[in-house]
XYZ file of N, CA and C in Angstrom:
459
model
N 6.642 6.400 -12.391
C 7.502 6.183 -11.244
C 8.262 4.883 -11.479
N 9.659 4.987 -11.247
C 10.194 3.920 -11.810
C 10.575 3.100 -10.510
N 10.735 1.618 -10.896
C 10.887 0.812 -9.702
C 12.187 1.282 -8.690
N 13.364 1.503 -9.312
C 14.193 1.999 -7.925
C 13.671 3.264 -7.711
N 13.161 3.993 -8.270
C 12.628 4.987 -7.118
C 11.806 4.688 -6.205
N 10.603 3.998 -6.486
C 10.133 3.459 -5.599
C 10.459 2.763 -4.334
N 11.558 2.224 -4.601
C 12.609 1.571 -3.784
C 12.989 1.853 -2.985
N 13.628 3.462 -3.814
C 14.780 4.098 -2.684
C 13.833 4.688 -1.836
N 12.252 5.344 -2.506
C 11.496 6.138 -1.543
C 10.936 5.357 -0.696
N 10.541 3.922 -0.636
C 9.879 2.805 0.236
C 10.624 2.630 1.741
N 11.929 2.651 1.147
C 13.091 2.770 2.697
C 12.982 3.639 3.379
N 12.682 4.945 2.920
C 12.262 6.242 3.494
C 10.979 6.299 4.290
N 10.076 5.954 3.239
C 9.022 5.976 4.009
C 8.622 4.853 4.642
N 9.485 3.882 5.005
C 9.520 2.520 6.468
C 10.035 3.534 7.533
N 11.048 3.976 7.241
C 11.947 5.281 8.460
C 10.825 5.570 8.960
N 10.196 6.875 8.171
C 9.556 7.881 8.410
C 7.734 7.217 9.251
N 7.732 6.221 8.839
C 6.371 5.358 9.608
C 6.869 4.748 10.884
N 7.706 4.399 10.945
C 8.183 3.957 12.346
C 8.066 4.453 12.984
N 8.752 6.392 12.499
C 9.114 7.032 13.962
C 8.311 8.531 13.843
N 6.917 8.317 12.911
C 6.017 9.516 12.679
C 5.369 9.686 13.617
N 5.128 10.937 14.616
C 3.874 11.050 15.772
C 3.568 12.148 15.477
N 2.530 12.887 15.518
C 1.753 13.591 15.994
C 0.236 13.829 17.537
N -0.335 14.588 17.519
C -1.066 14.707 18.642
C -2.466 13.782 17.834
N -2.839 14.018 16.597
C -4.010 12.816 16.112
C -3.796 11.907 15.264
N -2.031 11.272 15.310
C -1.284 9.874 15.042
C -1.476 10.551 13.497
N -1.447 11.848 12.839
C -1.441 12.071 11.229
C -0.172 12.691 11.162
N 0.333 13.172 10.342
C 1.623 13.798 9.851
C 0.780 14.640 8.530
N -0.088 15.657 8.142
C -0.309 16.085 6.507
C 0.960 15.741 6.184
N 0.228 14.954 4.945
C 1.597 15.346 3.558
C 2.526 14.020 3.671
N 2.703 13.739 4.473
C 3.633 12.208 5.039
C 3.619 11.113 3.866
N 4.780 10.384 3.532
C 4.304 9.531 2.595
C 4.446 8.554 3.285
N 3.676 7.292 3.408
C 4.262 5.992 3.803
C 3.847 4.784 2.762
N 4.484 3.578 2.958
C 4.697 2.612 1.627
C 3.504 1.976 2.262
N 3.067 1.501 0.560
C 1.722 0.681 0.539
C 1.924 -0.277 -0.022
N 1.185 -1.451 0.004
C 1.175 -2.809 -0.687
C 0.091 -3.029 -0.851
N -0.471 -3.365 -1.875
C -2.238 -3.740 -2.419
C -1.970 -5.020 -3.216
N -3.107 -5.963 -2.810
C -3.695 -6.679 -3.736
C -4.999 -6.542 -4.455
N -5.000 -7.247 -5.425
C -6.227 -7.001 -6.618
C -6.046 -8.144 -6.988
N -7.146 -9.554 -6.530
C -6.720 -10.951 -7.337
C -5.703 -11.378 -7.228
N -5.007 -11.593 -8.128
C -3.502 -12.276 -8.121
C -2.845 -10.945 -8.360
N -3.065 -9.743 -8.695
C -2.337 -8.522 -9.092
C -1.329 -7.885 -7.748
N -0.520 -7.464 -7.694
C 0.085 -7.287 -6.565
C 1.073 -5.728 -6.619
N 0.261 -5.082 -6.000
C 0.957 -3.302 -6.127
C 1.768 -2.557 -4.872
N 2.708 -1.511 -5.309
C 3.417 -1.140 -3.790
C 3.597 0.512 -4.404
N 3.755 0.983 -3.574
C 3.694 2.303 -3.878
C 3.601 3.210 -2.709
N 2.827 4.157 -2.534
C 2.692 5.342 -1.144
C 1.975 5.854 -1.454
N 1.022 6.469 -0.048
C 0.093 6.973 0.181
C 0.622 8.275 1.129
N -0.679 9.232 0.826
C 0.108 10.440 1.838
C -1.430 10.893 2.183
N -0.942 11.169 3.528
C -2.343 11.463 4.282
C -2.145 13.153 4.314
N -3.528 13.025 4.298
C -3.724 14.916 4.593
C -5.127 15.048 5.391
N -4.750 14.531 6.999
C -5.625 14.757 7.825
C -6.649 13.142 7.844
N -7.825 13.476 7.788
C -9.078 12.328 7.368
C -8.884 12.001 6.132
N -8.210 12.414 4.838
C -8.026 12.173 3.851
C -6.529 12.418 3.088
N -6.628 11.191 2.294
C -5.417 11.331 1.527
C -5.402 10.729 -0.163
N -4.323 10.222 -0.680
C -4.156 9.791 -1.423
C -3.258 8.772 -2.084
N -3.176 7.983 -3.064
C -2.339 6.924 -2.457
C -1.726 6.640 -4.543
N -0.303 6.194 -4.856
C -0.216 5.794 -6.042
C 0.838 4.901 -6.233
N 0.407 3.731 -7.026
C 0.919 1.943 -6.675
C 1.299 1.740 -7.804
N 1.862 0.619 -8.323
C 2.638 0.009 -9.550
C 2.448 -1.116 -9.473
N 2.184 -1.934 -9.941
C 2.480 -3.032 -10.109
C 3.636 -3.701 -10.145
N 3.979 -4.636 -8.924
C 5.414 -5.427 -9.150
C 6.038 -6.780 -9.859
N 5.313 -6.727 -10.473
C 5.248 -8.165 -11.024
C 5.754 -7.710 -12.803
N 5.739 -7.206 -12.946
C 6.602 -6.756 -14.693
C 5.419 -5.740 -15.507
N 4.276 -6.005 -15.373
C 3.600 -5.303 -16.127
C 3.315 -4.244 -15.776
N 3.049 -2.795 -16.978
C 3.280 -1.272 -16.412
C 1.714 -0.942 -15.492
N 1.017 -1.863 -15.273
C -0.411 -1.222 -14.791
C 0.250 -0.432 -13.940
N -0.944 0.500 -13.461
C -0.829 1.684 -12.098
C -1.493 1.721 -11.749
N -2.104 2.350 -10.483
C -3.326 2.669 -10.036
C -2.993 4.098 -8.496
N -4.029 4.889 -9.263
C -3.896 6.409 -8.059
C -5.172 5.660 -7.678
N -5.722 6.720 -6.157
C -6.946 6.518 -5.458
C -6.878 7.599 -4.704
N -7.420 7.963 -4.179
C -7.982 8.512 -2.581
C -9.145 7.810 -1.851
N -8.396 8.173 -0.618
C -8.911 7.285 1.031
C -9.706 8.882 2.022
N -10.517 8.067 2.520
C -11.033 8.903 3.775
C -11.296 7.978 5.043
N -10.887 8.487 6.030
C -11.469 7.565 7.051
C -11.818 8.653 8.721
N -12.063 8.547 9.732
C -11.996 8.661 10.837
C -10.960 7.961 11.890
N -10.775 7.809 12.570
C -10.502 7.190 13.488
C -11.156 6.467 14.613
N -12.241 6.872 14.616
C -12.998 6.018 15.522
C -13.808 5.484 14.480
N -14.003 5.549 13.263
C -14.421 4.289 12.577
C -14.370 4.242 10.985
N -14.587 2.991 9.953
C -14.184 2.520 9.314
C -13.844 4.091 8.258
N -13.229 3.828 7.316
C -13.593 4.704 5.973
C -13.480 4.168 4.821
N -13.270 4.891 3.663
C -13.412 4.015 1.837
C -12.288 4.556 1.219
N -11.657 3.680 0.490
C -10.592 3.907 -0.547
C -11.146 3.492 -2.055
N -11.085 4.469 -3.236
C -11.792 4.064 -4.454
C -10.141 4.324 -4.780
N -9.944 3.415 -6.417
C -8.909 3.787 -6.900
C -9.376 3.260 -8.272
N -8.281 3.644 -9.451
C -8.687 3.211 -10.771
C -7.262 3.013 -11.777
N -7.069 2.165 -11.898
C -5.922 2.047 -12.775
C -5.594 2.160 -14.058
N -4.231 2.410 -14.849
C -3.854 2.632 -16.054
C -4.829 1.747 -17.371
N -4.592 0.449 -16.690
C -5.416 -0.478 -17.683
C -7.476 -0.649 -17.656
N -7.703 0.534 -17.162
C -9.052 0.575 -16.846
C -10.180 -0.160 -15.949
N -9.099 -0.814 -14.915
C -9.114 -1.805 -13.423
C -9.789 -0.514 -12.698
N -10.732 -1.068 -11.966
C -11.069 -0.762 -10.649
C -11.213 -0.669 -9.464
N -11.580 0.033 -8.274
C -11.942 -0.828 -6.700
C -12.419 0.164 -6.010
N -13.101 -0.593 -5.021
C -13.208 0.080 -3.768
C -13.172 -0.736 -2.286
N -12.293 -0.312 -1.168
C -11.959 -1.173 -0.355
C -12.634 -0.046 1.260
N -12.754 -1.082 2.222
C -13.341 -0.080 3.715
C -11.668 0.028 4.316
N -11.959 0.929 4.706
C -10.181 0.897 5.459
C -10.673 1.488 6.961
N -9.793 0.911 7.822
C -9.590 1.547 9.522
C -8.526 1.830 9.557
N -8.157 3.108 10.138
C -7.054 3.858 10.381
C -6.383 2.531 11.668
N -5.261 2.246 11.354
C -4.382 1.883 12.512
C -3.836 3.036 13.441
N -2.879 2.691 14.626
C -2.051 4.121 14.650
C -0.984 4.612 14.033
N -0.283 5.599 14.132
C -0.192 7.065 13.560
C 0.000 7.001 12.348
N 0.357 6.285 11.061
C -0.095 6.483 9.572
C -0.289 5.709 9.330
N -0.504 4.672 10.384
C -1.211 2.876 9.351
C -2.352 2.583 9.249
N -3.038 1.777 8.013
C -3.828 1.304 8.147
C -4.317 0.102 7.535
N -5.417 -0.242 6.996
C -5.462 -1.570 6.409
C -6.898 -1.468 5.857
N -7.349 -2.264 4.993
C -8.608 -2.585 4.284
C -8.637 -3.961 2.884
N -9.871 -4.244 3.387
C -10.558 -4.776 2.024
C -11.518 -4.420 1.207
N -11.451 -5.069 0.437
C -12.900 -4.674 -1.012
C -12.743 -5.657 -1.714
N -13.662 -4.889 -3.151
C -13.481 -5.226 -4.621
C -13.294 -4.769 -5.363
N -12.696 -5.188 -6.448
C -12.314 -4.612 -7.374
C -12.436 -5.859 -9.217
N -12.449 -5.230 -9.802
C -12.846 -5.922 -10.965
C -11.359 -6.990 -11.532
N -10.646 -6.545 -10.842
C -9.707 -7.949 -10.756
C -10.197 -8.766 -9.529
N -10.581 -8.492 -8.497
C -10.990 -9.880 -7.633
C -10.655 -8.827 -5.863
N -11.044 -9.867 -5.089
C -10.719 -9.320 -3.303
C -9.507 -8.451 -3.421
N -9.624 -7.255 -3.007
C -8.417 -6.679 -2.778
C -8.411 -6.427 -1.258
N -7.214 -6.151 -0.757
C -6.568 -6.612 0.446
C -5.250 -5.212 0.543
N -5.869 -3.846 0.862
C -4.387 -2.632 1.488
C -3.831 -2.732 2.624
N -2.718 -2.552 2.747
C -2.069 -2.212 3.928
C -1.190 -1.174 3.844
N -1.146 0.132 4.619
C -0.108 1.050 4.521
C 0.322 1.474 6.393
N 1.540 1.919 6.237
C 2.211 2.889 7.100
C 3.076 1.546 8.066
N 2.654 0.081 7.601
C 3.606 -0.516 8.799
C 4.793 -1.274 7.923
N 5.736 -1.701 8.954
C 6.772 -2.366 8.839
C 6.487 -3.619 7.894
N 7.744 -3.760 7.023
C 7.527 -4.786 5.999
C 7.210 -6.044 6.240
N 8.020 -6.302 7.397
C 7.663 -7.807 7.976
C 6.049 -7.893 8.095
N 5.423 -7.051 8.924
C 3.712 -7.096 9.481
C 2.924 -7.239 8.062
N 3.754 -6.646 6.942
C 2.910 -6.337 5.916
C 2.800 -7.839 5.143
N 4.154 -8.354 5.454
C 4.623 -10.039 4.656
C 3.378 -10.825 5.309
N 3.458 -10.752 7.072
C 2.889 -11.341 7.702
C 1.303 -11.474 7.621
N 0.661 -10.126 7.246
C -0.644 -10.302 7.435
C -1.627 -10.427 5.676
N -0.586 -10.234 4.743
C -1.478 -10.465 3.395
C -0.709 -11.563 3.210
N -1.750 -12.452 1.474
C -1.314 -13.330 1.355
C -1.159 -12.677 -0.230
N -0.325 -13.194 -0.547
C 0.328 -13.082 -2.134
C 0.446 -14.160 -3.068
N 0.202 -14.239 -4.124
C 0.411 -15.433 -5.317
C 1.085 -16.121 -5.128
N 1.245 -17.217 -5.218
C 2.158 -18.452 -5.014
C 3.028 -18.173 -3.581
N 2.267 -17.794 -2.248
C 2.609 -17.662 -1.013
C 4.391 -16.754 -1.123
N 3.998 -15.858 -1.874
C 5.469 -15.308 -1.926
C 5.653 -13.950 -0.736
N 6.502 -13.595 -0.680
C 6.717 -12.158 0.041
C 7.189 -11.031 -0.513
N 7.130 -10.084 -0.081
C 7.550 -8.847 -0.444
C 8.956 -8.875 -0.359
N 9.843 -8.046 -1.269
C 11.705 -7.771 -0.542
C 11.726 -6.424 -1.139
N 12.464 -5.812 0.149
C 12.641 -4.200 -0.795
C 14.402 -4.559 -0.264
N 14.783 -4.453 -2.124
C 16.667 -4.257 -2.130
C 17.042 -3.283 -2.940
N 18.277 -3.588 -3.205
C 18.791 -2.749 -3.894
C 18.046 -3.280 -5.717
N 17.935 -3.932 -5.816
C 17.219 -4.501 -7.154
C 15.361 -3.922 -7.379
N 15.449 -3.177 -6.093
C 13.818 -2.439 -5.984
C 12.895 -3.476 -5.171
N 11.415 -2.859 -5.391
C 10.602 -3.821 -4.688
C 9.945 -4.940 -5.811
N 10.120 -6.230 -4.936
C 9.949 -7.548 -5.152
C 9.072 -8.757 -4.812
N 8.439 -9.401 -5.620
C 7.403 -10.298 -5.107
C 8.145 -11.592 -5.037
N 8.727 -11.965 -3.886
C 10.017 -13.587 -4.326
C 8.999 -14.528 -3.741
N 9.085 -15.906 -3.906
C 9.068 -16.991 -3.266
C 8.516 -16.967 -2.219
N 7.536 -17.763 -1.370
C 7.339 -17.684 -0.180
C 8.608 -18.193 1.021
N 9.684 -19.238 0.092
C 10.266 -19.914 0.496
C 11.474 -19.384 0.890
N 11.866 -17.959 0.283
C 12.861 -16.957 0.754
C 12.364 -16.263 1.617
N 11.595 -16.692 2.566
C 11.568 -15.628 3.734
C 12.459 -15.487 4.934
């Protein structure tokens, strides 16, 4: 998956999380944009739910080709687990709580260090509530998605 695709599909799926409802806050099949940390490693990508379970596949934004697929399960009335495993033979597993209607959030470990998901919300909440390497933020442009400066926010 190449970075402007990712890009162009990340804008889509901010749209499509904003204004997704259903009757048990799921959409099957829905993609919405994810952001993961692993240590200093820093990934974005999408996840697509299918009910209590889904699946999720990230890139690394920072220049190097790592990847990482996973699948998530959770409830809604309480916590669930995300395992994932990456290109370079990286690992994890994080607890996740469903937010509402495709968001959610979690921590773990992983053999790069604390990892830290967030999927289905708005970019700002996502800047706002993780912390990133050298206090930088996320930017999704036309140049794709980006780890800048904390100081360009």
């Amino acid at each position: 998956m190449t970075a402007n695709r990712i890009a162009s599909a990340a804008l889509v799926a901010l749209a499509m999380s904003a204004t997704a409802c259903a009757s048990d806050g799921h959409i099957p099949g829905t993609r919405v944009f994810t952001v993961a940390t692993a240590g200093d490693v820093v990934l974005a990508g999408f996840s697509r739910s299918h009910g209590s379970m889904g699946n999720f596949e990230l890139a690394s934004i920072q220049g190097d080709p790592m990847t990482c697929d996973g699948r998530f399960r959770y409830v809604t009335t309480s916590p669930g687990h995300a395992r994932f495993q990456c290109s370079n033979g990286e690992s994890g597993v994080a607890r996740i709580t469903a937010g509402t209607g495709l968001s959610g959030e979690g921590t773990g470990e992983s053999s790069l260090g604390a990892v830290h998901i967030i999927y289905g919300l708005p970019l700002d909440e996502i800047n706002a509530r993780m912390h990133f390497p050298q206090d930088g933020v996320i930017r999704v442009d036309d140049e794709g998605i980006r780890l800048v400066p904390g100081s360009a926010r």
